mmCIF file of C-alpha atoms in Angstrom:
data_model
loop_
_atom_site.group_PDB
_atom_site.id
_atom_site.type_symbol
_atom_site.label_atom_id
_atom_site.label_comp_id
_atom_site.label_asym_id
_atom_site.label_seq_id
_atom_site.Cartn_x
_atom_site.Cartn_y
_atom_site.Cartn_z
ATOM 1 C CA MET A 8 65.181 140.591 221.500
ATOM 2 C CA ALA A 9 67.404 138.344 219.456
ATOM 3 C CA GLY A 10 70.985 138.642 218.639
ATOM 4 C CA HIS A 11 74.101 136.022 218.240
ATOM 5 C CA GLY A 12 71.887 133.344 217.875
ATOM 6 C CA LYS A 13 70.357 133.751 221.254
ATOM 7 C CA ASP A 14 67.431 135.366 223.016
ATOM 8 C CA TYR A 15 67.759 138.369 225.414
ATOM 9 C CA GLU A 16 66.054 139.568 228.174
ATOM 10 C CA LYS A 17 66.167 143.351 229.325
ATOM 11 C CA VAL A 18 67.267 143.581 232.980
ATOM 12 C CA TYR A 19 67.246 146.730 235.303
ATOM 13 C CA VAL A 20 70.596 147.456 236.598
ATOM 14 C CA TRP A 21 71.724 150.733 237.506
ATOM 15 C CA SER A 22 69.259 152.826 239.817
ATOM 16 C CA VAL A 23 68.751 156.732 238.628
ATOM 17 C CA LEU A 24 70.769 157.556 241.865
ATOM 18 C CA LEU A 25 73.785 155.761 240.319
ATOM 19 C CA ARG A 26 73.331 157.324 236.844
ATOM 20 C CA VAL A 27 73.078 160.757 238.323
ATOM 21 C CA TYR A 28 76.213 159.989 240.084
ATOM 22 C CA HIS A 29 78.146 158.891 236.919
ATOM 23 C CA TRP A 30 77.299 161.647 234.860
ATOM 24 C CA VAL A 31 78.066 164.204 237.544
ATOM 25 C CA PHE A 32 81.323 162.284 238.621
ATOM 26 C CA ALA A 33 82.455 162.328 234.670
ATOM 27 C CA LEU A 34 81.515 165.974 233.885
ATOM 28 C CA SER A 35 83.045 167.557 236.779
ATOM 29 C CA ILE A 36 86.177 165.436 236.223
ATOM 30 C CA PHE A 37 86.188 166.680 232.744
ATOM 31 C CA VAL A 38 85.991 170.530 234.235
ATOM 32 C CA LEU A 39 88.631 169.964 236.911
ATOM 33 C CA ILE A 40 91.253 168.514 234.667
ATOM 34 C CA ALA A 41 90.505 171.596 232.110
ATOM 35 C CA THR A 42 90.725 173.808 234.908
ATOM 36 C CA GLY A 43 93.019 172.682 237.170
ATOM 37 C CA LEU A 44 95.323 172.667 234.427
ATOM 38 C CA TYR A 45 94.914 176.235 233.527
ATOM 39 C CA ILE A 46 95.253 177.026 236.933
ATOM 40 C CA ASP A 47 98.492 175.200 237.232
ATOM 41 C CA TRP A 48 100.074 176.833 233.386
ATOM 42 C CA PRO A 49 97.933 180.151 232.888
ATOM 43 C CA TRP A 50 99.011 180.000 229.456
ATOM 44 C CA THR A 51 96.436 183.198 228.675
ATOM 45 C CA ASN A 52 97.979 184.923 231.942
ATOM 46 C CA THR A 53 100.399 187.427 230.098
ATOM 47 C CA TRP A 54 97.643 188.770 227.307
ATOM 48 C CA MET A 55 94.276 188.368 229.623
ATOM 49 C CA GLU A 56 95.100 189.123 233.146
ATOM 50 C CA GLY A 57 94.532 192.419 234.472
ATOM 51 C CA SER A 58 91.957 193.363 231.639
ATOM 52 C CA HIS A 59 88.078 192.809 232.360
ATOM 53 C CA GLN A 60 88.211 189.155 231.749
ATOM 54 C CA TRP A 61 90.435 188.092 234.866
ATOM 55 C CA THR A 62 90.591 184.244 233.284
ATOM 56 C CA MET A 63 92.209 182.980 236.593
ATOM 57 C CA ALA A 64 89.338 184.258 238.838
ATOM 58 C CA LEU A 65 86.984 182.903 236.398
ATOM 59 C CA MET A 66 88.662 179.477 236.300
ATOM 60 C CA ARG A 67 89.456 179.393 240.191
ATOM 61 C CA TYR A 68 85.525 179.866 240.457
ATOM 62 C CA ILE A 69 84.595 177.195 238.067
ATOM 63 C CA HIS A 70 87.156 174.764 239.444
ATOM 64 C CA TYR A 71 85.498 175.599 243.100
ATOM 65 C CA VAL A 72 81.901 174.536 241.949
ATOM 66 C CA ALA A 73 83.298 171.563 239.931
ATOM 67 C CA GLY A 74 84.990 170.497 242.827
ATOM 68 C CA MET A 75 82.102 170.743 245.003
ATOM 69 C CA LEU A 76 79.907 168.708 242.551
ATOM 70 C CA PHE A 77 83.001 166.168 242.563
ATOM 71 C CA THR A 78 82.877 165.925 246.189
ATOM 72 C CA MET A 79 79.238 165.279 246.294
ATOM 73 C CA ALA A 80 79.384 162.821 243.508
ATOM 74 C CA VAL A 81 82.428 160.771 245.769
ATOM 75 C CA ILE A 82 79.953 160.517 248.893
ATOM 76 C CA THR A 83 77.065 159.517 246.882
ATOM 77 C CA ARG A 84 79.039 156.570 245.238
ATOM 78 C CA ILE A 85 80.311 155.561 248.773
ATOM 79 C CA TYR A 86 76.703 155.770 249.787
ATOM 80 C CA LEU A 87 75.725 153.397 246.736
ATOM 81 C CA TRP A 88 78.276 151.111 248.259
ATOM 82 C CA PHE A 89 76.552 150.167 251.250
ATOM 83 C CA PHE A 90 72.619 151.662 250.839
ATOM 84 C CA GLY A 91 72.245 151.081 246.664
ATOM 85 C CA ASN A 92 70.817 148.134 244.734
ATOM 86 C CA LYS A 93 72.409 144.477 244.718
ATOM 87 C CA ASN A 94 74.312 145.510 241.672
ATOM 88 C CA GLU A 95 75.644 148.823 243.120
ATOM 89 C CA LYS A 96 76.899 147.385 246.460
ATOM 90 C CA VAL A 97 80.607 146.977 246.690
ATOM 91 C CA TRP A 98 80.646 143.209 247.692
ATOM 92 C CA ASP A 99 78.888 142.184 244.637
ATOM 93 C CA PHE A 100 82.285 143.086 242.761
ATOM 94 C CA ALA A 101 84.704 143.171 245.378
ATOM 95 C CA PRO A 102 87.182 139.944 244.928
ATOM 96 C CA ILE A 103 86.169 138.604 248.240
ATOM 97 C CA THR A 104 84.361 135.548 246.917
ATOM 98 C CA PRO A 105 85.567 132.589 244.870
ATOM 99 C CA ARG A 106 83.202 133.778 242.392
ATOM 100 C CA ASN A 107 84.525 137.255 242.084
ATOM 101 C CA ILE A 108 88.085 136.331 242.221
ATOM 102 C CA LYS A 109 87.673 133.895 239.302
ATOM 103 C CA ASN A 110 86.093 136.673 237.802
ATOM 104 C CA MET A 111 88.701 139.126 237.818
ATOM 105 C CA PHE A 112 91.430 136.694 236.180
ATOM 106 C CA THR A 113 88.990 135.612 233.287
ATOM 107 C CA THR A 114 87.962 138.957 232.662
ATOM 108 C CA ALA A 115 91.803 139.745 232.397
ATOM 109 C CA PHE A 116 92.108 137.051 230.116
ATOM 110 C CA TYR A 117 89.044 138.214 228.133
ATOM 111 C CA TYR A 118 90.628 141.961 228.046
ATOM 112 C CA ALA A 119 94.220 140.556 226.768
ATOM 113 C CA TYR A 120 92.260 138.319 224.147
ATOM 114 C CA LEU A 121 93.332 134.783 225.551
ATOM 115 C CA THR A 122 89.742 133.736 225.589
ATOM 116 C CA ASP A 123 86.098 134.868 224.160
ATOM 117 C CA SER A 124 84.607 133.823 226.809
ATOM 118 C CA HIS A 125 83.219 135.847 229.581
ATOM 119 C CA GLU A 126 80.705 135.938 232.864
ATOM 120 C CA HIS A 127 77.395 137.744 232.011
ATOM 121 C CA ARG A 128 77.124 139.761 235.274
ATOM 122 C CA THR A 129 74.467 142.467 235.800
ATOM 123 C CA GLY A 130 76.826 144.732 237.805
ATOM 124 C CA HIS A 131 80.422 145.261 237.235
ATOM 125 C CA ASN A 132 83.064 142.666 236.813
ATOM 126 C CA ALA A 133 85.505 142.325 239.580
ATOM 127 C CA MET A 134 88.305 143.881 237.554
ATOM 128 C CA ALA A 135 86.416 147.148 236.550
ATOM 129 C CA GLY A 136 84.791 147.002 240.091
ATOM 130 C CA MET A 137 88.320 147.045 241.714
ATOM 131 C CA SER A 138 89.113 149.884 239.536
ATOM 132 C CA TYR A 139 86.421 151.873 240.372
ATOM 133 C CA VAL A 140 86.805 151.374 244.037
ATOM 134 C CA MET A 141 90.614 152.362 243.558
ATOM 135 C CA THR A 142 89.694 155.636 241.863
ATOM 136 C CA ILE A 143 86.749 156.668 244.368
ATOM 137 C CA LEU A 144 89.389 156.180 247.241
ATOM 138 C CA LEU A 145 91.996 158.290 245.245
ATOM 139 C CA ALA A 146 88.833 160.654 244.662
ATOM 140 C CA VAL A 147 88.772 161.166 248.064
ATOM 141 C CA VAL A 148 92.493 161.823 248.538
ATOM 142 C CA GLN A 149 91.696 164.692 245.699
ATOM 143 C CA PHE A 150 89.066 166.163 247.157
ATOM 144 C CA ILE A 151 90.810 166.392 250.875
ATOM 145 C CA THR A 152 93.829 167.872 249.654
ATOM 146 C CA GLY A 153 91.679 170.338 247.397
ATOM 147 C CA PHE A 154 89.908 171.574 250.377
ATOM 148 C CA TYR A 155 93.126 171.789 251.987
ATOM 149 C CA LEU A 156 94.542 174.026 249.498
ATOM 150 C CA LEU A 157 91.638 175.644 249.454
ATOM 151 C CA TYR A 158 90.908 176.788 252.943
ATOM 152 C CA PRO A 159 94.587 176.978 254.574
ATOM 153 C CA GLU A 160 92.877 178.885 257.176
ATOM 154 C CA SER A 161 90.101 176.237 258.529
ATOM 155 C CA SER A 162 91.480 174.242 261.331
ATOM 156 C CA PHE A 163 89.128 171.399 260.086
ATOM 157 C CA PHE A 164 90.594 170.874 256.631
ATOM 158 C CA VAL A 165 94.181 171.537 258.089
ATOM 159 C CA SER A 166 93.675 168.611 260.334
ATOM 160 C CA LEU A 167 92.544 166.416 257.369
ATOM 161 C CA GLY A 168 94.987 167.785 254.744
ATOM 162 C CA SER A 169 97.802 167.677 257.336
ATOM 163 C CA ILE A 170 98.245 164.134 257.127
ATOM 164 C CA PHE A 171 99.398 164.719 253.360
ATOM 165 C CA GLY A 172 102.546 166.879 254.966
ATOM 166 C CA THR A 173 102.833 170.369 253.836
ATOM 167 C CA GLN A 174 100.750 172.415 251.683
ATOM 168 C CA GLN A 175 103.232 171.795 248.817
ATOM 169 C CA THR A 176 103.500 168.266 249.110
ATOM 170 C CA ALA A 177 99.040 168.019 248.972
ATOM 171 C CA ARG A 178 99.634 170.371 246.021
ATOM 172 C CA PHE A 179 102.166 167.940 244.255
ATOM 173 C CA ILE A 180 99.853 165.132 245.508
ATOM 174 C CA HIS A 181 96.951 166.893 243.694
ATOM 175 C CA HIS A 182 98.388 167.756 240.503
ATOM 176 C CA ILE A 183 99.766 164.015 240.267
ATOM 177 C CA LEU A 184 96.063 162.806 240.630
ATOM 178 C CA ASN A 185 94.856 165.260 238.138
ATOM 179 C CA TRP A 186 96.749 163.036 235.880
ATOM 180 C CA TYR A 187 95.491 160.232 237.088
ATOM 181 C CA PHE A 188 91.982 161.099 236.353
ATOM 182 C CA ALA A 189 92.752 161.934 233.049
ATOM 183 C CA ILE A 190 94.057 158.502 232.121
ATOM 184 C CA PHE A 191 91.451 156.924 233.989
ATOM 185 C CA ALA A 192 88.923 158.947 231.696
ATOM 186 C CA LEU A 193 90.373 157.738 228.573
ATOM 187 C CA VAL A 194 91.222 154.271 229.752
ATOM 188 C CA HIS A 195 87.300 153.934 230.595
ATOM 189 C CA ILE A 196 85.951 155.713 227.805
ATOM 190 C CA TYR A 197 88.003 153.112 225.552
ATOM 191 C CA ILE A 198 86.788 149.586 227.679
ATOM 192 C CA ALA A 199 83.451 150.811 227.803
ATOM 193 C CA SER A 200 83.333 151.254 223.868
ATOM 194 C CA TRP A 201 85.265 148.210 223.285
ATOM 195 C CA ASN A 202 82.707 146.175 225.619
ATOM 196 C CA ASP A 203 79.829 147.868 223.996
ATOM 197 C CA ILE A 204 81.359 146.934 220.341
ATOM 198 C CA ARG A 205 81.906 143.512 221.481
ATOM 199 C CA ASN A 206 79.028 142.579 223.248
ATOM 200 C CA PRO A 207 75.116 143.106 222.664
ATOM 201 C CA GLU A 208 74.413 143.926 226.504
ATOM 202 C CA GLY A 209 73.959 147.378 226.040
ATOM 203 C CA LEU A 210 76.493 148.710 228.252
ATOM 204 C CA ILE A 211 76.760 152.188 227.526
ATOM 205 C CA SER A 212 73.285 152.921 226.752
ATOM 206 C CA SER A 213 72.502 151.418 230.171
ATOM 207 C CA ILE A 214 74.280 154.259 232.201
ATOM 208 C CA PHE A 215 71.622 156.471 230.577
ATOM 209 C CA SER A 216 68.590 154.100 230.561
ATOM 210 C CA GLY A 217 69.753 151.825 233.724
ATOM 211 C CA TYR A 218 68.972 148.527 231.561
ATOM 212 C CA LYS A 219 71.218 145.754 229.969
ATOM 213 C CA PHE A 220 70.297 143.066 227.984
ATOM 214 C CA PHE A 221 71.511 139.499 228.649
ATOM 215 C CA PRO A 222 70.960 135.740 227.146
ATOM 216 C CA LYS A 223 68.195 134.278 229.137
ATOM 217 C CA ASP A 224 70.338 131.508 230.102
ATOM 218 C CA HIS A 225 72.746 133.657 231.703
ATOM 219 C CA HIS A 226 71.810 132.846 235.155
#
C-alpha cells in the first residue's frame, strides 16, 4: 500500500475480544442513555402509561438488559488490560514510562494543531488511553450505582453501593454519569473521525477488521 508518499504495511492490532467489547460497550451506552433519560423524564407517561403499551416497564426492562451487557463489556475490558495482546494492555498506553509521558504531551499538541507531527503507535496513544481508562473506571461506578438502585433488598449490592451514601445520592451520581457517557461518546466519535480523515492508518476500519496501516519505517 502507498499513500502520502510512503509505503505502508498492514498490522494486526485489535483482537476479536477487544472488538466485540468495543461494539457491545458502544451499543449498550447508546441504549442506556436513551432509556435512562426516558426513565428520568417519562415524557409519554400521561398519554401512554396505563394502556396496554406500558412504556415505562418496557424501558426499564431494556435498560436492565443493556446494563447487564454494559457490565460484561466493562469487565471484559479490564480483563484485556492485563491479559489482552500487547496493544490492549494498560501499561502499553499508561503514562508510566518516559515514552508514554512524551507521547501524551505531543499528542495534545497535535490535537491542538500546534504541530503536524505525531508518533505512529499501533495501540492507543497515551492521551486516548488514559481517557479510556478513566471512562472504564467511571463505568464501574455507573454499574455499581445501577445495581444498588436495582436491588435495594440485596445485602451484597447494598454493601457495594452504600459507599456512595444513600440511594438518592447514588441515583444522582448515576444520572450525572449518564451525561458523562453521552458527552464522551460524542467526543470519541469526533476524534476518531478527525484522526481517520487526517491520517491514513485506518483507525475506524480497524475496530471492524482489527488491522491498521503504518509507514514501513515507523518502528
